[in-house]
Amino acid sequence: MAGLVSRRVRRRRLRVAAGIVAAVTTAHDPTPALPVFADVDTGVDDAMALVYLLASTDADVVGIASTGGNVDVDQVCRNNLGLLQLCGATDIPVSRGADQPLSAAMRTAEDTHGPAGLGYAELPRHDREPTSYDSAEAWVRAAHAHPGELIGLVTGPLTNLALALRAEPTLPSLLRRLVIMGGSFDYRGNTTPVAEWNISVDPEAAAEVFTAWGRAADAKQIAVQDVPIVCGLNLTENIALTPAILHRLGIAAGSSTMAMSVLDARGTHSVADNPLIRVLEDAMRFYFEFHFDQGEGFLAHLHDPLAAAVALDPALIGTRPTTVDVELTGTLTRGMTIADWSRRWGRAPNAQVGVQVDPPAFFERFISRVGPFARGLAHS
Ligand code: BDR
Ligand code: CA
């Protein structure tokens, strides 16, 4: 634990030296940082979520779990380690997760995120390795290192969290908060007509997670407000990043930047002189093109960054408590998330489902954090 604290202080000193946090706080009066453990399947929008956390002085990222999803688990590890290298956060441990979902066959989404998961972006080389323990153990270790304090964030399939729960069933009461990007509530799916990707890849794992928190709520081990906050597609598809907003981020970072256009040649590389902005622009262009090909316009939904922002500040969204379960056997509906709004099941709420968000407020916060962070990296 002492090691984790000193890592945070070291990172903070680096940020202060780079001028990233001086405007917000002073070295004598640091914003109390909340320990955050992120479980990701990086992934373009997962990368944006991690950068948001690293840029947030109110977050202390104590560990990252890699879960196979958007790309296979080894590629997710490489992406996480490369991103940390780029962001000067090489002290954050990255763990490797399970090779496969609990019982489903593994699927990946290179069509959405690019062959290596980060669109057209290239990450710097690094020589770091994942931890000797796996992602499930990393969850348990982090929770024990920060009892009652740790914020868990999952922006990929829930495989590793389900495995962690099997090893440590008291996780629901050990965590301060859990935020999940997953599911779709009274809204269409993005993987099947009714199922969202993170749940659809490992529905059994998702069901185990909701059951575990429901059981803890039923047994009054946690309060109703402590059940997971769930950001489904009904919420996250409101967060549409456009080339104009991405351009604003480049400017906030003090970088050279060009507003992208749907008319640009596919795969046109970023001209940004800031290394982080260049990676984000190259990654986002692929994601814009994917969304365009889906008929959604030249934009991209920032599912995971919204969940990351909510993890640090739940007041960013409006939620409704309800009981959520995952369809495991339906021939057309496997992976669908069902919310029992009218309490017909008679079970305790196991989720706070996100139902309302203010997209401009989110983008304002994203740019005001990531812009100065990127600017500081260029000068460090
Ligand atoms: C989720 O699926 C993934 O492709 C994204 O990274 C996000 O976590 C959205 O359905
Ligand atoms: Ca993801």
Tab-separated table of C-alpha atoms and ligand atoms in Angstrom:
chain	number	residue	atom	x	y	z
A	1	MET	CA	0.000	0.000	0.000
A	2	ALA	CA	2.832	2.360	0.878
A	3	GLY	CA	4.285	1.578	-2.554
A	4	LEU	CA	1.040	2.586	-4.231
A	5	VAL	CA	0.850	5.848	-2.311
A	6	SER	CA	4.398	6.821	-3.173
A	7	ARG	CA	3.761	5.982	-6.844
A	8	ARG	CA	0.862	8.413	-6.788
A	9	VAL	CA	2.938	11.108	-5.147
A	10	ARG	CA	5.722	10.561	-7.697
A	11	ARG	CA	3.238	10.804	-10.579
A	12	ARG	CA	1.757	13.908	-9.060
A	13	ARG	CA	5.183	15.521	-8.751
A	14	LEU	CA	5.802	14.755	-12.421
A	15	ARG	CA	2.499	16.374	-13.314
A	16	VAL	CA	3.245	19.412	-11.178
A	17	ALA	CA	6.690	19.677	-12.783
A	18	ALA	CA	5.044	19.486	-16.192
A	19	GLY	CA	2.601	22.226	-15.203
A	20	ILE	CA	-0.398	19.901	-15.536
A	21	VAL	CA	-1.920	20.308	-12.096
A	22	ALA	CA	-0.474	23.555	-10.813
A	23	ALA	CA	-3.452	25.563	-12.058
A	24	VAL	CA	-5.930	23.384	-10.176
A	25	THR	CA	-4.225	22.605	-6.912
A	26	THR	CA	-0.991	23.323	-5.134
A	27	ALA	CA	1.588	20.754	-4.110
A	28	HIS	CA	0.662	21.489	-0.446
A	29	ASP	CA	-3.049	21.076	-1.001
A	30	PRO	CA	-3.515	18.119	-3.294
A	31	THR	CA	-6.991	17.117	-4.390
A	32	PRO	CA	-7.729	13.894	-2.515
A	33	ALA	CA	-7.250	11.251	-5.175
A	34	LEU	CA	-9.515	8.212	-5.200
A	35	PRO	CA	-7.935	4.818	-5.875
A	36	VAL	CA	-9.286	3.447	-9.149
A	37	PHE	CA	-8.903	-0.030	-10.632
A	38	ALA	CA	-9.782	-0.220	-14.336
A	39	ASP	CA	-10.689	-3.424	-16.183
A	40	VAL	CA	-10.533	-2.775	-19.922
A	41	ASP	CA	-10.461	-4.437	-23.355
A	42	THR	CA	-8.488	-1.621	-25.031
A	43	GLY	CA	-10.021	-0.715	-27.641
A	44	VAL	CA	-10.214	2.851	-28.990
A	45	ASP	CA	-12.716	4.148	-26.458
A	46	ASP	CA	-11.108	2.201	-23.585
A	47	ALA	CA	-7.866	4.025	-24.444
A	48	MET	CA	-9.708	7.348	-24.248
A	49	ALA	CA	-11.127	6.265	-20.871
A	50	LEU	CA	-7.683	5.383	-19.516
A	51	VAL	CA	-6.248	8.688	-20.703
A	52	TYR	CA	-9.114	10.485	-18.948
A	53	LEU	CA	-8.303	8.685	-15.686
A	54	LEU	CA	-4.586	9.413	-16.006
A	55	ALA	CA	-5.365	13.058	-16.693
A	56	SER	CA	-7.608	13.336	-13.621
A	57	THR	CA	-5.891	14.587	-10.502
A	58	ASP	CA	-8.771	13.221	-8.414
A	59	ALA	CA	-7.947	9.661	-9.557
A	60	ASP	CA	-5.086	7.400	-8.543
A	61	VAL	CA	-5.037	4.492	-10.987
A	62	VAL	CA	-3.707	1.651	-8.830
A	63	GLY	CA	-3.985	-1.126	-11.393
A	64	ILE	CA	-5.269	-2.103	-14.806
A	65	ALA	CA	-6.801	-5.465	-15.678
A	66	SER	CA	-6.675	-6.531	-19.314
A	67	THR	CA	-9.653	-8.461	-20.588
A	68	GLY	CA	-9.986	-9.995	-24.043
A	69	GLY	CA	-12.809	-8.370	-25.998
A	70	ASN	CA	-12.217	-5.749	-28.640
A	71	VAL	CA	-8.946	-7.587	-29.361
A	72	ASP	CA	-7.408	-10.677	-27.788
A	73	VAL	CA	-6.101	-10.442	-24.254
A	74	ASP	CA	-2.396	-10.292	-25.167
A	75	GLN	CA	-3.028	-7.402	-27.538
A	76	VAL	CA	-5.047	-5.667	-24.809
A	77	CYS	CA	-2.021	-6.006	-22.500
A	78	ARG	CA	0.276	-4.553	-25.166
A	79	ASN	CA	-2.109	-1.655	-25.737
A	80	ASN	CA	-2.394	-0.873	-22.042
A	81	LEU	CA	1.360	-0.996	-21.486
A	82	GLY	CA	2.052	1.097	-24.612
A	83	LEU	CA	-0.498	3.684	-23.586
A	84	LEU	CA	0.993	3.962	-20.095
A	85	GLN	CA	4.416	4.413	-21.681
A	86	LEU	CA	3.060	7.220	-23.842
A	87	CYS	CA	1.447	8.872	-20.825
A	88	GLY	CA	4.513	8.580	-18.594
A	89	ALA	CA	2.670	6.314	-16.159
A	90	THR	CA	4.983	3.324	-16.275
A	91	ASP	CA	4.536	2.520	-12.593
A	92	ILE	CA	0.933	1.354	-12.918
A	93	PRO	CA	0.700	-2.449	-12.884
A	94	VAL	CA	-1.088	-4.107	-15.812
A	95	SER	CA	-2.431	-7.642	-15.413
A	96	ARG	CA	-3.374	-10.207	-18.017
A	97	GLY	CA	-6.847	-11.674	-17.895
A	98	ALA	CA	-8.447	-14.951	-18.886
A	99	ASP	CA	-7.983	-16.198	-22.445
A	100	GLN	CA	-11.666	-17.004	-22.871
A	101	PRO	CA	-15.082	-15.960	-21.585
A	102	LEU	CA	-16.466	-18.176	-18.804
A	103	SER	CA	-18.286	-20.491	-21.192
A	104	ALA	CA	-18.879	-18.729	-24.510
A	105	ALA	CA	-16.449	-18.876	-27.419
A	106	MET	CA	-14.092	-15.881	-27.624
A	107	ARG	CA	-14.998	-13.106	-30.090
A	108	THR	CA	-13.091	-9.936	-30.959
A	109	ALA	CA	-14.007	-6.742	-32.827
A	110	GLU	CA	-11.132	-5.672	-35.081
A	111	ASP	CA	-13.703	-4.306	-37.543
A	112	THR	CA	-14.668	-1.719	-34.921
A	113	HIS	CA	-11.315	-0.944	-33.307
A	114	GLY	CA	-8.685	-1.813	-35.930
A	115	PRO	CA	-6.347	-4.790	-36.297
A	116	ALA	CA	-4.451	-4.017	-33.069
A	117	GLY	CA	-7.340	-2.328	-31.261
A	118	LEU	CA	-6.236	1.279	-31.614
A	119	GLY	CA	-7.360	2.132	-35.110
A	120	TYR	CA	-4.543	3.679	-37.150
A	121	ALA	CA	-2.527	4.636	-34.063
A	122	GLU	CA	0.901	3.319	-33.183
A	123	LEU	CA	1.961	3.187	-29.580
A	124	PRO	CA	5.547	3.610	-28.378
A	125	ARG	CA	7.702	0.578	-27.722
A	126	HIS	CA	8.134	-0.546	-24.140
A	127	ASP	CA	9.772	-3.403	-22.330
A	128	ARG	CA	7.313	-3.863	-19.491
A	129	GLU	CA	5.522	-7.141	-18.794
A	130	PRO	CA	2.147	-7.790	-17.183
A	131	THR	CA	2.169	-8.706	-13.501
A	132	SER	CA	3.004	-12.258	-12.435
A	133	TYR	CA	-0.564	-12.574	-11.078
A	134	ASP	CA	-3.629	-12.468	-13.326
A	135	SER	CA	-6.413	-9.891	-13.640
A	136	ALA	CA	-8.782	-11.680	-11.275
A	137	GLU	CA	-6.133	-11.714	-8.561
A	138	ALA	CA	-5.311	-8.088	-9.367
A	139	TRP	CA	-8.936	-7.145	-8.582
A	140	VAL	CA	-8.772	-8.939	-5.244
A	141	ARG	CA	-5.382	-7.487	-4.315
A	142	ALA	CA	-6.470	-3.950	-5.169
A	143	ALA	CA	-9.692	-4.307	-3.171
A	144	HIS	CA	-7.797	-5.598	-0.141
A	145	ALA	CA	-5.184	-2.844	-0.448
A	146	HIS	CA	-7.934	-0.173	-0.324
A	147	PRO	CA	-10.832	-1.655	1.686
A	148	GLY	CA	-13.956	0.474	1.334
A	149	GLU	CA	-12.097	2.975	-0.847
A	150	LEU	CA	-11.507	1.383	-4.233
A	151	ILE	CA	-13.494	2.491	-7.264
A	152	GLY	CA	-13.829	-0.326	-9.790
A	153	LEU	CA	-14.420	0.494	-13.433
A	154	VAL	CA	-15.187	-2.127	-16.073
A	155	THR	CA	-15.273	-1.122	-19.718
A	156	GLY	CA	-14.905	-4.580	-21.228
A	157	PRO	CA	-16.499	-8.003	-20.782
A	158	LEU	CA	-16.984	-8.948	-17.126
A	159	THR	CA	-14.992	-12.208	-17.245
A	160	ASN	CA	-12.241	-11.209	-14.847
A	161	LEU	CA	-14.516	-9.519	-12.359
A	162	ALA	CA	-16.667	-12.678	-12.281
A	163	LEU	CA	-13.538	-14.771	-11.652
A	164	ALA	CA	-12.459	-12.340	-8.946
A	165	LEU	CA	-15.870	-12.681	-7.276
A	166	ARG	CA	-15.504	-16.449	-7.228
A	167	ALA	CA	-12.181	-16.001	-5.404
A	168	GLU	CA	-13.392	-13.187	-3.127
A	169	PRO	CA	-17.194	-13.193	-2.699
A	170	THR	CA	-17.063	-10.165	-0.389
A	171	LEU	CA	-15.885	-7.872	-3.196
A	172	PRO	CA	-19.241	-6.029	-3.304
A	173	SER	CA	-18.742	-4.777	0.244
A	174	LEU	CA	-14.991	-4.251	-0.174
A	175	LEU	CA	-15.415	-1.771	-3.031
A	176	ARG	CA	-16.468	1.816	-2.562
A	177	ARG	CA	-18.141	1.912	-5.980
A	178	LEU	CA	-18.389	-0.123	-9.181
A	179	VAL	CA	-19.156	1.424	-12.551
A	180	ILE	CA	-19.824	-0.800	-15.558
A	181	MET	CA	-20.069	0.179	-19.200
A	182	GLY	CA	-22.380	-2.497	-20.480
A	183	GLY	CA	-25.878	-3.426	-21.512
A	184	SER	CA	-28.651	-1.523	-23.156
A	185	PHE	CA	-31.829	-0.545	-21.389
A	186	ASP	CA	-35.081	-0.096	-23.307
A	187	TYR	CA	-32.813	0.530	-26.271
A	188	ARG	CA	-31.333	-1.434	-29.174
A	189	GLY	CA	-28.152	-3.475	-29.001
A	190	ASN	CA	-24.960	-2.962	-30.968
A	191	THR	CA	-23.907	-6.597	-31.303
A	192	THR	CA	-27.263	-8.302	-31.771
A	193	PRO	CA	-30.540	-6.421	-32.154
A	194	VAL	CA	-30.877	-6.463	-28.358
A	195	ALA	CA	-27.415	-7.121	-26.875
A	196	GLU	CA	-24.535	-4.759	-26.189
A	197	TRP	CA	-20.924	-5.884	-26.884
A	198	ASN	CA	-19.422	-6.135	-23.374
A	199	ILE	CA	-22.337	-8.201	-22.080
A	200	SER	CA	-22.697	-10.179	-25.290
A	201	VAL	CA	-19.071	-11.409	-25.251
A	202	ASP	CA	-19.493	-13.013	-21.820
A	203	PRO	CA	-23.137	-13.056	-20.707
A	204	GLU	CA	-22.492	-15.665	-17.998
A	205	ALA	CA	-19.867	-13.430	-16.390
A	206	ALA	CA	-22.189	-10.436	-16.465
A	207	ALA	CA	-24.967	-12.492	-14.886
A	208	GLU	CA	-22.618	-13.598	-12.091
A	209	VAL	CA	-21.630	-9.999	-11.377
A	210	PHE	CA	-25.231	-8.738	-11.173
A	211	THR	CA	-26.193	-11.737	-9.031
A	212	ALA	CA	-23.306	-11.143	-6.624
A	213	TRP	CA	-24.213	-7.499	-6.050
A	214	GLY	CA	-27.919	-8.411	-5.785
A	215	ARG	CA	-27.118	-11.013	-3.148
A	216	ALA	CA	-25.064	-8.502	-1.174
A	217	ALA	CA	-27.907	-5.971	-1.369
A	218	ASP	CA	-30.465	-8.615	-0.320
A	219	ALA	CA	-28.296	-9.546	2.658
A	220	LYS	CA	-27.972	-5.829	3.503
A	221	GLN	CA	-24.178	-6.098	3.234
A	222	ILE	CA	-24.334	-3.058	0.965
A	223	ALA	CA	-26.798	-0.192	0.702
A	224	VAL	CA	-29.028	0.322	-2.321
A	225	GLN	CA	-26.929	3.276	-3.442
A	226	ASP	CA	-23.846	1.014	-3.458
A	227	VAL	CA	-25.023	-1.311	-6.215
A	228	PRO	CA	-23.126	-0.924	-9.513
A	229	ILE	CA	-23.736	2.108	-11.684
A	230	VAL	CA	-24.425	0.769	-15.165
A	231	CYS	CA	-23.837	2.894	-18.244
A	232	GLY	CA	-25.631	1.173	-21.114
A	233	LEU	CA	-25.901	2.145	-24.763
A	234	ASN	CA	-29.093	4.088	-24.012
A	235	LEU	CA	-26.798	6.486	-22.141
A	236	THR	CA	-23.413	6.233	-23.852
A	237	GLU	CA	-24.692	6.672	-27.401
A	238	ASN	CA	-25.559	10.246	-26.407
A	239	ILE	CA	-21.834	10.910	-26.121
A	240	ALA	CA	-21.087	11.488	-29.787
A	241	LEU	CA	-17.571	12.750	-30.385
A	242	THR	CA	-17.352	14.727	-33.627
A	243	PRO	CA	-14.264	15.905	-35.538
A	244	ALA	CA	-15.009	19.428	-34.289
A	245	ILE	CA	-14.888	18.351	-30.634
A	246	LEU	CA	-11.719	16.331	-31.213
A	247	HIS	CA	-10.200	19.403	-32.853
A	248	ARG	CA	-11.022	21.392	-29.692
A	249	LEU	CA	-9.080	18.806	-27.692
A	250	GLY	CA	-6.019	19.243	-29.910
A	251	ILE	CA	-6.177	23.000	-29.460
A	252	ALA	CA	-6.566	22.655	-25.676
A	253	ALA	CA	-3.396	20.542	-25.738
A	254	GLY	CA	-1.528	23.270	-27.586
A	255	SER	CA	-0.953	20.860	-30.431
A	256	SER	CA	-1.026	21.314	-34.153
A	257	THR	CA	-4.275	19.670	-35.236
A	258	MET	CA	-6.542	19.539	-38.261
A	259	ALA	CA	-10.294	19.050	-38.180
A	260	MET	CA	-10.973	15.703	-39.829
A	261	SER	CA	-13.520	15.346	-42.574
A	262	VAL	CA	-15.487	12.459	-43.945
A	263	LEU	CA	-14.008	13.488	-47.299
A	264	ASP	CA	-10.407	12.801	-46.182
A	265	ALA	CA	-8.754	9.729	-47.653
A	266	ARG	CA	-9.350	6.750	-45.365
A	267	GLY	CA	-6.478	6.224	-42.950
A	268	THR	CA	-5.062	9.746	-43.337
A	269	HIS	CA	-2.552	10.162	-40.530
A	270	SER	CA	-2.722	12.872	-37.889
A	271	VAL	CA	-0.448	15.897	-38.261
A	272	ALA	CA	-0.472	16.629	-34.523
A	273	ASP	CA	2.924	17.403	-33.042
A	274	ASN	CA	1.745	16.350	-29.600
A	275	PRO	CA	2.407	12.598	-29.238
A	276	LEU	CA	-0.734	11.849	-27.233
A	277	ILE	CA	-3.014	13.904	-29.469
A	278	ARG	CA	-1.483	12.171	-32.512
A	279	VAL	CA	-2.330	8.733	-31.087
A	280	LEU	CA	-5.843	9.774	-30.108
A	281	GLU	CA	-6.532	11.324	-33.513
A	282	ASP	CA	-5.198	8.275	-35.382
A	283	ALA	CA	-7.264	5.981	-33.186
A	284	MET	CA	-10.405	8.087	-33.445
A	285	ARG	CA	-10.251	8.367	-37.238
A	286	PHE	CA	-10.695	4.596	-37.525
A	287	TYR	CA	-13.563	4.738	-35.017
A	288	PHE	CA	-15.202	7.616	-36.952
A	289	GLU	CA	-14.941	5.588	-40.162
A	290	PHE	CA	-16.469	2.549	-38.471
A	291	HIS	CA	-19.425	4.546	-37.164
A	292	PHE	CA	-19.848	6.160	-40.591
A	293	ASP	CA	-19.989	2.733	-42.221
A	294	GLN	CA	-22.670	1.735	-39.700
A	295	GLY	CA	-24.800	4.634	-40.929
A	296	GLU	CA	-24.327	6.696	-37.752
A	297	GLY	CA	-22.427	9.604	-39.263
A	298	PHE	CA	-18.759	10.630	-39.131
A	299	LEU	CA	-18.623	10.572	-35.336
A	300	ALA	CA	-17.896	8.104	-32.557
A	301	HIS	CA	-19.662	7.100	-29.366
A	302	LEU	CA	-17.421	7.487	-26.323
A	303	HIS	CA	-18.976	4.706	-24.265
A	304	ASP	CA	-16.007	3.987	-22.024
A	305	PRO	CA	-14.835	7.558	-21.331
A	306	LEU	CA	-18.321	8.375	-20.048
A	307	ALA	CA	-18.150	5.415	-17.671
A	308	ALA	CA	-14.687	6.554	-16.516
A	309	ALA	CA	-15.977	10.056	-15.844
A	310	VAL	CA	-18.951	8.632	-13.929
A	311	ALA	CA	-16.590	6.463	-11.880
A	312	LEU	CA	-14.946	9.629	-10.579
A	313	ASP	CA	-18.155	11.663	-10.368
A	314	PRO	CA	-21.466	9.766	-10.365
A	315	ALA	CA	-23.347	13.094	-10.335
A	316	LEU	CA	-22.541	13.432	-14.039
A	317	ILE	CA	-25.521	11.219	-14.846
A	318	GLY	CA	-29.022	10.541	-13.627
A	319	THR	CA	-29.700	6.939	-12.571
A	320	ARG	CA	-32.640	4.752	-11.574
A	321	PRO	CA	-32.253	1.819	-9.166
A	322	THR	CA	-33.573	-1.440	-10.553
A	323	THR	CA	-32.945	-5.159	-10.754
A	324	VAL	CA	-30.980	-6.195	-13.819
A	325	ASP	CA	-30.556	-9.680	-15.171
A	326	VAL	CA	-28.936	-11.052	-18.284
A	327	GLU	CA	-30.660	-13.333	-20.768
A	328	LEU	CA	-28.544	-16.477	-21.084
A	329	THR	CA	-30.744	-18.875	-22.990
A	330	GLY	CA	-32.912	-16.934	-25.437
A	331	THR	CA	-32.478	-18.039	-29.023
A	332	LEU	CA	-32.740	-14.434	-30.268
A	333	THR	CA	-32.047	-12.525	-27.077
A	334	ARG	CA	-28.924	-14.060	-25.470
A	335	GLY	CA	-26.865	-11.283	-23.871
A	336	MET	CA	-29.816	-8.904	-23.530
A	337	THR	CA	-29.916	-6.915	-20.275
A	338	ILE	CA	-33.374	-6.755	-18.743
A	339	ALA	CA	-34.292	-4.155	-16.113
A	340	ASP	CA	-37.230	-5.027	-13.885
A	341	TRP	CA	-38.494	-1.437	-13.658
A	342	SER	CA	-41.873	-2.482	-12.277
A	343	ARG	CA	-40.383	-4.842	-9.654
A	344	ARG	CA	-42.259	-7.895	-10.892
A	345	TRP	CA	-39.423	-10.222	-9.839
A	346	GLY	CA	-39.558	-8.983	-6.226
A	347	ARG	CA	-35.762	-8.949	-5.976
A	348	ALA	CA	-33.630	-6.214	-4.424
A	349	PRO	CA	-32.169	-3.649	-6.856
A	350	ASN	CA	-28.710	-4.701	-8.027
A	351	ALA	CA	-27.960	-1.780	-10.338
A	352	GLN	CA	-28.281	1.961	-10.708
A	353	VAL	CA	-28.996	2.222	-14.402
A	354	GLY	CA	-27.898	5.416	-16.120
A	355	VAL	CA	-30.856	7.135	-17.773
A	356	GLN	CA	-29.834	10.761	-18.230
A	357	VAL	CA	-26.667	12.598	-19.252
A	358	ASP	CA	-25.592	16.072	-20.351
A	359	PRO	CA	-23.173	15.495	-23.293
A	360	PRO	CA	-21.769	19.065	-23.487
A	361	ALA	CA	-20.945	18.936	-19.754
A	362	PHE	CA	-19.134	15.638	-20.290
A	363	PHE	CA	-17.098	16.962	-23.237
A	364	GLU	CA	-16.243	20.119	-21.338
A	365	ARG	CA	-14.837	18.042	-18.518
A	366	PHE	CA	-13.030	15.669	-20.857
A	367	ILE	CA	-11.276	18.454	-22.751
A	368	SER	CA	-10.462	20.442	-19.623
A	369	ARG	CA	-8.654	17.427	-18.178
A	370	VAL	CA	-7.113	15.669	-21.165
A	371	GLY	CA	-6.054	18.874	-22.980
A	372	PRO	CA	-3.681	20.156	-20.243
A	373	PHE	CA	-2.514	16.607	-19.530
A	374	ALA	CA	-1.467	16.124	-23.166
A	375	ARG	CA	0.135	19.590	-23.185
A	376	GLY	CA	2.169	18.631	-20.117
A	377	LEU	CA	3.387	15.394	-21.712
A	378	ALA	CA	4.827	17.304	-24.653
A	379	HIS	CA	6.940	19.315	-22.230
A	380	SER	CA	8.000	16.601	-19.797
B	1	BDR	C1	-18.485	-1.301	-25.702
B	1	BDR	O1	-18.005	-2.257	-26.641
B	1	BDR	C2	-16.675	-1.989	-26.975
B	1	BDR	O2	-16.449	-2.172	-28.330
B	1	BDR	C3	-16.390	-0.588	-26.518
B	1	BDR	O3	-15.044	-0.498	-26.123
B	1	BDR	C4	-17.328	-0.388	-25.355
B	1	BDR	O4	-16.750	-0.815	-24.145
B	1	BDR	C5	-19.672	-0.604	-26.302
B	1	BDR	O5	-20.662	-1.531	-26.585
B	2	CA	CA	-14.388	-1.370	-24.024
